PDB file of C-alpha atoms in Angstrom:
ATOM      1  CA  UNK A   1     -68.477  18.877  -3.082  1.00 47.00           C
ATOM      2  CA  UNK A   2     -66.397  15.636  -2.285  1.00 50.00           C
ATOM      3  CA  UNK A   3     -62.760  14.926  -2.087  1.00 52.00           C
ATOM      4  CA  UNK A   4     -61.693  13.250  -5.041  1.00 52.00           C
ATOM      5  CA  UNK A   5     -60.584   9.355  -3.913  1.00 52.00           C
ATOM      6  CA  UNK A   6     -57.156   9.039  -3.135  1.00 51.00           C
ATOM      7  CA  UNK A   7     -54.920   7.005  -5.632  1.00 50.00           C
ATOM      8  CA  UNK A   8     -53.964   4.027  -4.650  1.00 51.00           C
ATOM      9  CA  UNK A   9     -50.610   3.220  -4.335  1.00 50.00           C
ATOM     10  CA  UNK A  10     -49.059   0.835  -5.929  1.00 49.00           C
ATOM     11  CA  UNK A  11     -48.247  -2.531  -3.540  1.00 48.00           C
ATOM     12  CA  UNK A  12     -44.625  -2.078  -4.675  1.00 48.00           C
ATOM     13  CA  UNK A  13     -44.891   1.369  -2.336  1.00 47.00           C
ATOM     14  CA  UNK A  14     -45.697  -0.672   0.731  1.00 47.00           C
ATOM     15  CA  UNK A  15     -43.413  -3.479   0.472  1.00 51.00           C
ATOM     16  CA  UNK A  16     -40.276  -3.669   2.209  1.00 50.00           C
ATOM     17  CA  UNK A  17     -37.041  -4.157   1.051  1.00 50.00           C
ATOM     18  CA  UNK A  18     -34.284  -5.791   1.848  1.00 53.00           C
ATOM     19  CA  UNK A  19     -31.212  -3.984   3.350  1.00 51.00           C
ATOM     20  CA  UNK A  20     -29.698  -4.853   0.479  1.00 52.00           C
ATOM     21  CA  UNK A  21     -32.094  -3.382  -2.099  1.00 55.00           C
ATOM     22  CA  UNK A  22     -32.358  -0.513  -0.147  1.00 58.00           C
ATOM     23  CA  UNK A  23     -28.783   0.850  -0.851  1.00 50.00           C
ATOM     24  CA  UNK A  24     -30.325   0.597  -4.754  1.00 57.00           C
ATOM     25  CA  UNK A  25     -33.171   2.492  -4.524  1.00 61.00           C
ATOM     26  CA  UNK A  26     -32.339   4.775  -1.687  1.00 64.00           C
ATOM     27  CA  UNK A  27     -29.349   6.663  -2.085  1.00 56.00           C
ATOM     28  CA  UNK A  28     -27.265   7.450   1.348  1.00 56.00           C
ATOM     29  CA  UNK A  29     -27.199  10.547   3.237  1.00 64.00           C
ATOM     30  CA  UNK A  30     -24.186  12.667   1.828  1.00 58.00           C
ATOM     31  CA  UNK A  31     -21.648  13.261   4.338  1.00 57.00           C
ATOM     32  CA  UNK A  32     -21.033  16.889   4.866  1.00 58.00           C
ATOM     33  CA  UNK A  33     -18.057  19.024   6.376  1.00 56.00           C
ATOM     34  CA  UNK A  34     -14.758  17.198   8.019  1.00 62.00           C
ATOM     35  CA  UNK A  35     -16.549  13.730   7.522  1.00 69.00           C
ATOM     36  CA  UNK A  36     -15.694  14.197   3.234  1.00 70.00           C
ATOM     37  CA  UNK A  37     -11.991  13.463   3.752  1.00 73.00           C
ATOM     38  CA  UNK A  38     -11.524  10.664   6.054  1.00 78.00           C
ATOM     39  CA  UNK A  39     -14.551   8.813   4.121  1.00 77.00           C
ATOM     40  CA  UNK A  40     -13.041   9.444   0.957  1.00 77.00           C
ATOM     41  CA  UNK A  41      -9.421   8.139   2.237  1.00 77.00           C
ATOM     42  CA  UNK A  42     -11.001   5.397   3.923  1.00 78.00           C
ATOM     43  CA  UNK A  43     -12.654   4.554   0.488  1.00 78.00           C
ATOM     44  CA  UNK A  44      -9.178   4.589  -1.309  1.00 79.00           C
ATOM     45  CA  UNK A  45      -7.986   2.533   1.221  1.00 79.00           C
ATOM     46  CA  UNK A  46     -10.353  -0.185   1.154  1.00 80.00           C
ATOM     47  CA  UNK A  47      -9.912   0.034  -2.979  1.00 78.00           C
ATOM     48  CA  UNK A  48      -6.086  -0.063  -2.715  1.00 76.00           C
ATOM     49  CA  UNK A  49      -6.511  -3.710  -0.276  1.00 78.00           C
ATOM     50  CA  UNK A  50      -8.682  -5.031  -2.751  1.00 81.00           C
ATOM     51  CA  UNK A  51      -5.752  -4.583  -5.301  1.00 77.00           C
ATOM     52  CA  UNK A  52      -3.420  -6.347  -3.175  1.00 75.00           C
ATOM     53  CA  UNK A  53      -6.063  -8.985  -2.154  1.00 78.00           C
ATOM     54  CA  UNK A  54      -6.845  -9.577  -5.662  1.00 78.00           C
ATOM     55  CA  UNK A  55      -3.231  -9.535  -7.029  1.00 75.00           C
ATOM     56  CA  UNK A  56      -0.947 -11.384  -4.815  1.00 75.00           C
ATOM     57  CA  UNK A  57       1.448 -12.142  -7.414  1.00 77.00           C
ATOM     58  CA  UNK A  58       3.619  -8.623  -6.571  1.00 72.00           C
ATOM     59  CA  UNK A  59       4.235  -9.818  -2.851  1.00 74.00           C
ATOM     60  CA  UNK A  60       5.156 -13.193  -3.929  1.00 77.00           C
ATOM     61  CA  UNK A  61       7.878 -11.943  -6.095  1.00 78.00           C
ATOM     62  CA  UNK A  62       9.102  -9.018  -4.452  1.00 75.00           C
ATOM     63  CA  UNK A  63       9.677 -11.319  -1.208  1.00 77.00           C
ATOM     64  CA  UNK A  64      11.854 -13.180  -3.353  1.00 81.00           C
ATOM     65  CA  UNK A  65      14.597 -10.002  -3.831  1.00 80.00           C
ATOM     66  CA  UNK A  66      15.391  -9.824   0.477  1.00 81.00           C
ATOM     67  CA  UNK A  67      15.080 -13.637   0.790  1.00 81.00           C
ATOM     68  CA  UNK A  68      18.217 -13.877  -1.881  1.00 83.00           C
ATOM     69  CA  UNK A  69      19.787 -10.839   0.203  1.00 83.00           C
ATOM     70  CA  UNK A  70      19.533 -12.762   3.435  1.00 84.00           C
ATOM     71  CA  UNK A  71      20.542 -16.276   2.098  1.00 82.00           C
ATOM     72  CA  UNK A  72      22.624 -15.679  -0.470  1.00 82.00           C
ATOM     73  CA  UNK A  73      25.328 -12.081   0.292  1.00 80.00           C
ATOM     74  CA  UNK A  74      24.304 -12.647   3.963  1.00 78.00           C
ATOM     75  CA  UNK A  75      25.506 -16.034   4.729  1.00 76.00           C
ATOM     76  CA  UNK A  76      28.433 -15.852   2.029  1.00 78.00           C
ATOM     77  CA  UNK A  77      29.873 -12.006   3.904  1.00 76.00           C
ATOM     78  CA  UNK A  78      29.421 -14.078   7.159  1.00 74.00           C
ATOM     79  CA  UNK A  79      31.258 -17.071   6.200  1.00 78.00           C
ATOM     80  CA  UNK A  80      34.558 -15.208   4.087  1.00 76.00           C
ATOM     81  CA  UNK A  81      34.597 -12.461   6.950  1.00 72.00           C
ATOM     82  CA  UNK A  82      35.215 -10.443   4.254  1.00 69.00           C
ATOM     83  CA  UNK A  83      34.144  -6.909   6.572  1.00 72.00           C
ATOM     84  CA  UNK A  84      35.112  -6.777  10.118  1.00 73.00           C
ATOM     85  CA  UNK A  85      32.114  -6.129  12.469  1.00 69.00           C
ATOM     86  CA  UNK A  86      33.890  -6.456  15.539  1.00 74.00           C
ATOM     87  CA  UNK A  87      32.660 -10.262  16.280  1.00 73.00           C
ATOM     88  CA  UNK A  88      29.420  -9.381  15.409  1.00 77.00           C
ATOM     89  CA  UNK A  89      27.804 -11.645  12.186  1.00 77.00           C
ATOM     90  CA  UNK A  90      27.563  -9.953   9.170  1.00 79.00           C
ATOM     91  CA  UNK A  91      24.275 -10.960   8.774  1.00 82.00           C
ATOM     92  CA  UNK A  92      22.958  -9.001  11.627  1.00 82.00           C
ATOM     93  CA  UNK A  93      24.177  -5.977   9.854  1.00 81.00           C
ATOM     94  CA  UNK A  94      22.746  -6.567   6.313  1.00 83.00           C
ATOM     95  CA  UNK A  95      18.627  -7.719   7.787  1.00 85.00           C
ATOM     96  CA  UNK A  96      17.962  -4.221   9.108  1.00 86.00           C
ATOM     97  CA  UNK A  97      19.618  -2.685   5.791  1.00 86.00           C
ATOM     98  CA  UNK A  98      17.677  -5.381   3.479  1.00 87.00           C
ATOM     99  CA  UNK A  99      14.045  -3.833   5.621  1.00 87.00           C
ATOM    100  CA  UNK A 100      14.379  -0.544   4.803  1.00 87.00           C
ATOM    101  CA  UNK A 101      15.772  -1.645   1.206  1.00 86.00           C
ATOM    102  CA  UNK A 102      12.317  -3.089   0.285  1.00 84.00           C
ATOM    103  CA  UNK A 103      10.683  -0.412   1.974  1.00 84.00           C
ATOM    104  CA  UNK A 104      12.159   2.545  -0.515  1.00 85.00           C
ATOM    105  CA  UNK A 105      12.047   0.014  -3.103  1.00 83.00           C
ATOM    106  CA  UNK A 106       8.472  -0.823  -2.836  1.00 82.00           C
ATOM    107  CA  UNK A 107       7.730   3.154  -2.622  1.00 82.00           C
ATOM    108  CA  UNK A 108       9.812   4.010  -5.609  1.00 80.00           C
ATOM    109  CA  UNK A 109       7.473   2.340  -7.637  1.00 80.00           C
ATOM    110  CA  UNK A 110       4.296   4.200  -6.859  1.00 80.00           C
ATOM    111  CA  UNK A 111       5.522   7.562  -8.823  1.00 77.00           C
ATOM    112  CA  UNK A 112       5.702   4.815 -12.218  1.00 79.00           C
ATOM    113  CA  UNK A 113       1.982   3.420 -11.455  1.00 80.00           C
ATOM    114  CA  UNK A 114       0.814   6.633 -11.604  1.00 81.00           C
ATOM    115  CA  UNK A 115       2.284   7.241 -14.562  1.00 80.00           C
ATOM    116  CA  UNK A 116       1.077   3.948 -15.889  1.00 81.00           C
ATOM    117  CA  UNK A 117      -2.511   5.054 -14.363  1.00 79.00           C
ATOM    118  CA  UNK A 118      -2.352   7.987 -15.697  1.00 79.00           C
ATOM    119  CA  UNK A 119      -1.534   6.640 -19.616  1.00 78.00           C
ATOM    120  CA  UNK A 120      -4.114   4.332 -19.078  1.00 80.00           C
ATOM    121  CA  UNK A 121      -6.909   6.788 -18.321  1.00 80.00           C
ATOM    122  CA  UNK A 122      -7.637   5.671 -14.964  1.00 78.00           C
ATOM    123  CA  UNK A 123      -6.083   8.743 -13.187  1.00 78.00           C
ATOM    124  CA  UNK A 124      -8.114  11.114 -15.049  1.00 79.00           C
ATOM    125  CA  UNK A 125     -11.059   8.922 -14.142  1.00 81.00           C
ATOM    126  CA  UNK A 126     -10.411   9.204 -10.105  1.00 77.00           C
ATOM    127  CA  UNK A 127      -9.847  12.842 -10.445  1.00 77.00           C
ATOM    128  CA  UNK A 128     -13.107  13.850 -11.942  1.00 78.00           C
ATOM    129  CA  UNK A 129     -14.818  12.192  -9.159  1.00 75.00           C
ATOM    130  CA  UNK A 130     -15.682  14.552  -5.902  1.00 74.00           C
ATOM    131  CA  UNK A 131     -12.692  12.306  -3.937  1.00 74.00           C
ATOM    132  CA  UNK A 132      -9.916  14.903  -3.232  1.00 77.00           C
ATOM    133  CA  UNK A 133      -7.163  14.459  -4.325  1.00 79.00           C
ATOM    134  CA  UNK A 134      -5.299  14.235  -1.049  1.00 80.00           C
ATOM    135  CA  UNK A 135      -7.218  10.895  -0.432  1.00 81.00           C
ATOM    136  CA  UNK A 136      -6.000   9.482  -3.424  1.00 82.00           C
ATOM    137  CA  UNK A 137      -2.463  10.241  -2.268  1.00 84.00           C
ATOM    138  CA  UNK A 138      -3.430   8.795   1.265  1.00 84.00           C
ATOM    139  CA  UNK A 139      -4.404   5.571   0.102  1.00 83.00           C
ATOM    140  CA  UNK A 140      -1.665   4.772  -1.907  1.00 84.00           C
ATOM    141  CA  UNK A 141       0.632   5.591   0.160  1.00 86.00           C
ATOM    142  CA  UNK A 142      -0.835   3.547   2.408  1.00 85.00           C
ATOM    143  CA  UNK A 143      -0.895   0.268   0.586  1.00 84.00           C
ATOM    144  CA  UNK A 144       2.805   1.389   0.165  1.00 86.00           C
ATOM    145  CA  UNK A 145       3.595   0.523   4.209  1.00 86.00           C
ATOM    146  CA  UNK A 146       0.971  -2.187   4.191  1.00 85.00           C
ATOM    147  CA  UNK A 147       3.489  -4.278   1.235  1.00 84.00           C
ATOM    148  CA  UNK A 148       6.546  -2.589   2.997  1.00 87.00           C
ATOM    149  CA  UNK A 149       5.001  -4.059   6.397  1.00 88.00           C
ATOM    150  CA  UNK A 150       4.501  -7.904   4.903  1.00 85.00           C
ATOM    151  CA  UNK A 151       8.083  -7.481   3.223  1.00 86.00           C
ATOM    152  CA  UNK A 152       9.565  -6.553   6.675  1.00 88.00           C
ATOM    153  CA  UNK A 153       7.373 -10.022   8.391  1.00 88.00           C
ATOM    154  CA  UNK A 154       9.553 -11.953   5.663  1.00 86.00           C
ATOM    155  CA  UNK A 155      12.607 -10.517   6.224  1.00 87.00           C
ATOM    156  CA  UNK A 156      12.207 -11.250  10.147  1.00 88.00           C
ATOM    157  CA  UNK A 157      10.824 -14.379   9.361  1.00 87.00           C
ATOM    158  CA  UNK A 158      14.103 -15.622   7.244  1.00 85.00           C
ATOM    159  CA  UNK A 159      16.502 -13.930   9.525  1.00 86.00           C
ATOM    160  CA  UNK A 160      14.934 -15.309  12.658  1.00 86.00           C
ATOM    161  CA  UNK A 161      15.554 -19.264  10.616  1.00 86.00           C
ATOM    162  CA  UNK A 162      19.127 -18.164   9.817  1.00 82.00           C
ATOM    163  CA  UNK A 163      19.865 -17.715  13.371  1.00 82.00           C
ATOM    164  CA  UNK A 164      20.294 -13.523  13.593  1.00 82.00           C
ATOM    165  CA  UNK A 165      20.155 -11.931  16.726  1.00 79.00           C
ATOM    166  CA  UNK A 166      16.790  -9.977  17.349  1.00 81.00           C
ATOM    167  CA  UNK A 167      14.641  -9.119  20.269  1.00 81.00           C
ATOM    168  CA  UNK A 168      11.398 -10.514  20.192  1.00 85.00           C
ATOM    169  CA  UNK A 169       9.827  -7.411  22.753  1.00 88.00           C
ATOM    170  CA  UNK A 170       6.518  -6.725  21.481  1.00 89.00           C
ATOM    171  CA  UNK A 171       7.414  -3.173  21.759  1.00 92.00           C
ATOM    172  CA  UNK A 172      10.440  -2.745  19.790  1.00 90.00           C
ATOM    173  CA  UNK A 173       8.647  -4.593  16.883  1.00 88.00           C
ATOM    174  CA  UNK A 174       5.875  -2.706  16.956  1.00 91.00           C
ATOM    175  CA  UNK A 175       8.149   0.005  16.585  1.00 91.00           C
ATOM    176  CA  UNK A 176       9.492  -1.746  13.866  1.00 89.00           C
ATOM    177  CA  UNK A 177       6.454  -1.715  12.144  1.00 90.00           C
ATOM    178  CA  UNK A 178       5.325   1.824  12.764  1.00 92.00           C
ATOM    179  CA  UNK A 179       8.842   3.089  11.204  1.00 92.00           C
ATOM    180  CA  UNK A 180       8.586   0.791   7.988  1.00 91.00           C
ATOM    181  CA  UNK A 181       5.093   2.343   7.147  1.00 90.00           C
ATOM    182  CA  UNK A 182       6.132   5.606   8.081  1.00 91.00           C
ATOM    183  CA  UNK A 183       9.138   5.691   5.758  1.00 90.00           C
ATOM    184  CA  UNK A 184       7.738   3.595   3.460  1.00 89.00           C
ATOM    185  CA  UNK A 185       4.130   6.062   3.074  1.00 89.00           C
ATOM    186  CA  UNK A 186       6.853   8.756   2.875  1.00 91.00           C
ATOM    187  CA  UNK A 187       8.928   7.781  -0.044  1.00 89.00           C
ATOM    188  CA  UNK A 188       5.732   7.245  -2.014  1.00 88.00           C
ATOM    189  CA  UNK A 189       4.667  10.341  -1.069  1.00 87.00           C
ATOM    190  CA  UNK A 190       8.298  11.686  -2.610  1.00 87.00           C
ATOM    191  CA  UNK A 191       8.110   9.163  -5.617  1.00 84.00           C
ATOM    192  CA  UNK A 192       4.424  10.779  -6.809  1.00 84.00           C
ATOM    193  CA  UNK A 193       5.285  14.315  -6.391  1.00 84.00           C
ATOM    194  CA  UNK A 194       8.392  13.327  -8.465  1.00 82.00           C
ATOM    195  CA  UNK A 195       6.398  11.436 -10.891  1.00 80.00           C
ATOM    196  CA  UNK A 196       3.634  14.716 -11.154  1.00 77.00           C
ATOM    197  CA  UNK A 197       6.652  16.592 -12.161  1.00 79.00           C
ATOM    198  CA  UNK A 198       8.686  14.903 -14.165  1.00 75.00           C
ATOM    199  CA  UNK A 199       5.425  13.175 -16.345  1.00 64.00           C
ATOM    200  CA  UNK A 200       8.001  10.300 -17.785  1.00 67.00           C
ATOM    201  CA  UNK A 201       8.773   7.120 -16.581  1.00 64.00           C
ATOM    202  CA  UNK A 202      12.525   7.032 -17.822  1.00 65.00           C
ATOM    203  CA  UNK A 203      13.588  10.324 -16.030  1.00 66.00           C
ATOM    204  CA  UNK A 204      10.969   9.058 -12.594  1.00 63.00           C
ATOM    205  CA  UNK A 205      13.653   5.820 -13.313  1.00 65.00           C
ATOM    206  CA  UNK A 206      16.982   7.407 -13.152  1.00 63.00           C
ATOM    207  CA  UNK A 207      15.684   9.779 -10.152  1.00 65.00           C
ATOM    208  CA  UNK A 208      14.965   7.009  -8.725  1.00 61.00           C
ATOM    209  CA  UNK A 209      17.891   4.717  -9.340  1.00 59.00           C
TER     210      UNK A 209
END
C-alpha cells in the first residue's frame, strides 16, 4: 500500500523573515533562574530613560531651583559676609549643600509618583506582570541618581562660571558622582517604602517636608 503524498507546505513556511518579523512570530527563549532579575531591572531601567528622554521638561525646571541657590543666596551671603567662614567664600560652602539638596529633593518625590501611579492604575498594571517587584523598585530608583547626577553637572557647571573653588581630578568627581546616585537611589528607596505605608500624598508631604 503507498504512503499517502505529503502536504505541501505552504510557501509562507519556507520563506524567510526578516530579523525584525521574527521577534513577531517567534517568541524568545524565556530566561530562566538568576537571569529573571537583572533582565527584568534592566527592562525597568531602559523604561524609566525613556521617561526622562521623552519628558525633558522636569530637568529643565528643576535645574532652575540650584541655579537661583547659586546666583542668587550664594553671591548675595558672599558679598554682605553675613557668616564668617574663616576667609573662605560663602559660596564654596552653599554648592556642595545645594548637590545633595537636589539630590533628596529629587528622591522625595518618587514616594508621590507612586502614589500618583498607583491612583492612576498603572501600578497595579506593572505588578500583575511576572517583573518582581524588586525591579520595579531598582529602576526607579535608578532614574532617581541618573536626574540627581545631571542636577549635580549643573550645579558644577554654574559654580565652576561663578568662580568657586573645586578640583577638577577625575577621581574625586567621579566620586562625586558615585555618592549623588548612591544617596540619591537611597532616599527614593526611603520615600517609596514611606509612600507604601502611609498610602496618602498629604501625610508622604509633611514626612517629607
Amino acid at each position: 500500500m503507498s504512503e499517502a503524498p505529503a502536504v505541501p507546505r505552504p510557501g509562507s513556511a519556507d520563506r524567510v523573515h526578516p530579523a525584525g518579523l521574527e521577534l513577531l512570530l517567534i517568541p524568545p527563549r524565556a530566561r530562566t533562574g538568576w537571569r529573571v532579575l537583572p533582565a527584568r531591572v534592566g527592562a525597568m531601567c531602559a523604561v524609566e530613560l525613556q521617561k526622562i528622554r521623552h519628558d525633558r521638561t522636569e530637568l529643565y525646571t528643576r535645574a532652575v531651583q540650584p541655579a537661583l541657590w547659586l546666583l542668587i543666596f550664594g553671591e548675595t551671603f558672599t558679598r554682605i559676609k553675613a557668616i564668617p567662614t574663616g576667609g573662605i567664600p560663602y559660596i564654596d560652602y552653599l554648592a556642595p549643600g545645594i548637590i545633595a539638596q537636589s539630590a533628596m529633593f529629587i528622591a522625595i518625590f518618587y514616594g508621590i509618583q507612586i502614589i500618583w501611579e498607583r491612583d492612576a492604575g498603572i501600578l497595579t498594571k506593572l505588578l500583575v506582570t511576572p517583573t518582581p517587584r524588586s525591579a520595579l523598585i531598582t529602576g526607579k530608583a535608578f532614574a532617581s541618581g541618573l536626574k540627581a547626577v545631571i542636577q549635580a553637572v549643573v550645579v558644577v557647571v554654574i559654580a565652576a562660571l561663578l568662580g568657586v573653588g573645586m578640583t577638577w581630578n577625575p577621581l574625586r568627581l567621579l566620586g562625586v558622582a558615585v555618592a549623588v546616585i548612591l544617596g540619591s537611589a537611597f532616599f527614593s528607596c526611603l520615600s517609596m517604602t514611606i509612600a507604601g505605608i502611609v498610602l496618602s500624598r498629604d501625610r508622604l508631604m509633611g514626612i517629607g517636608q
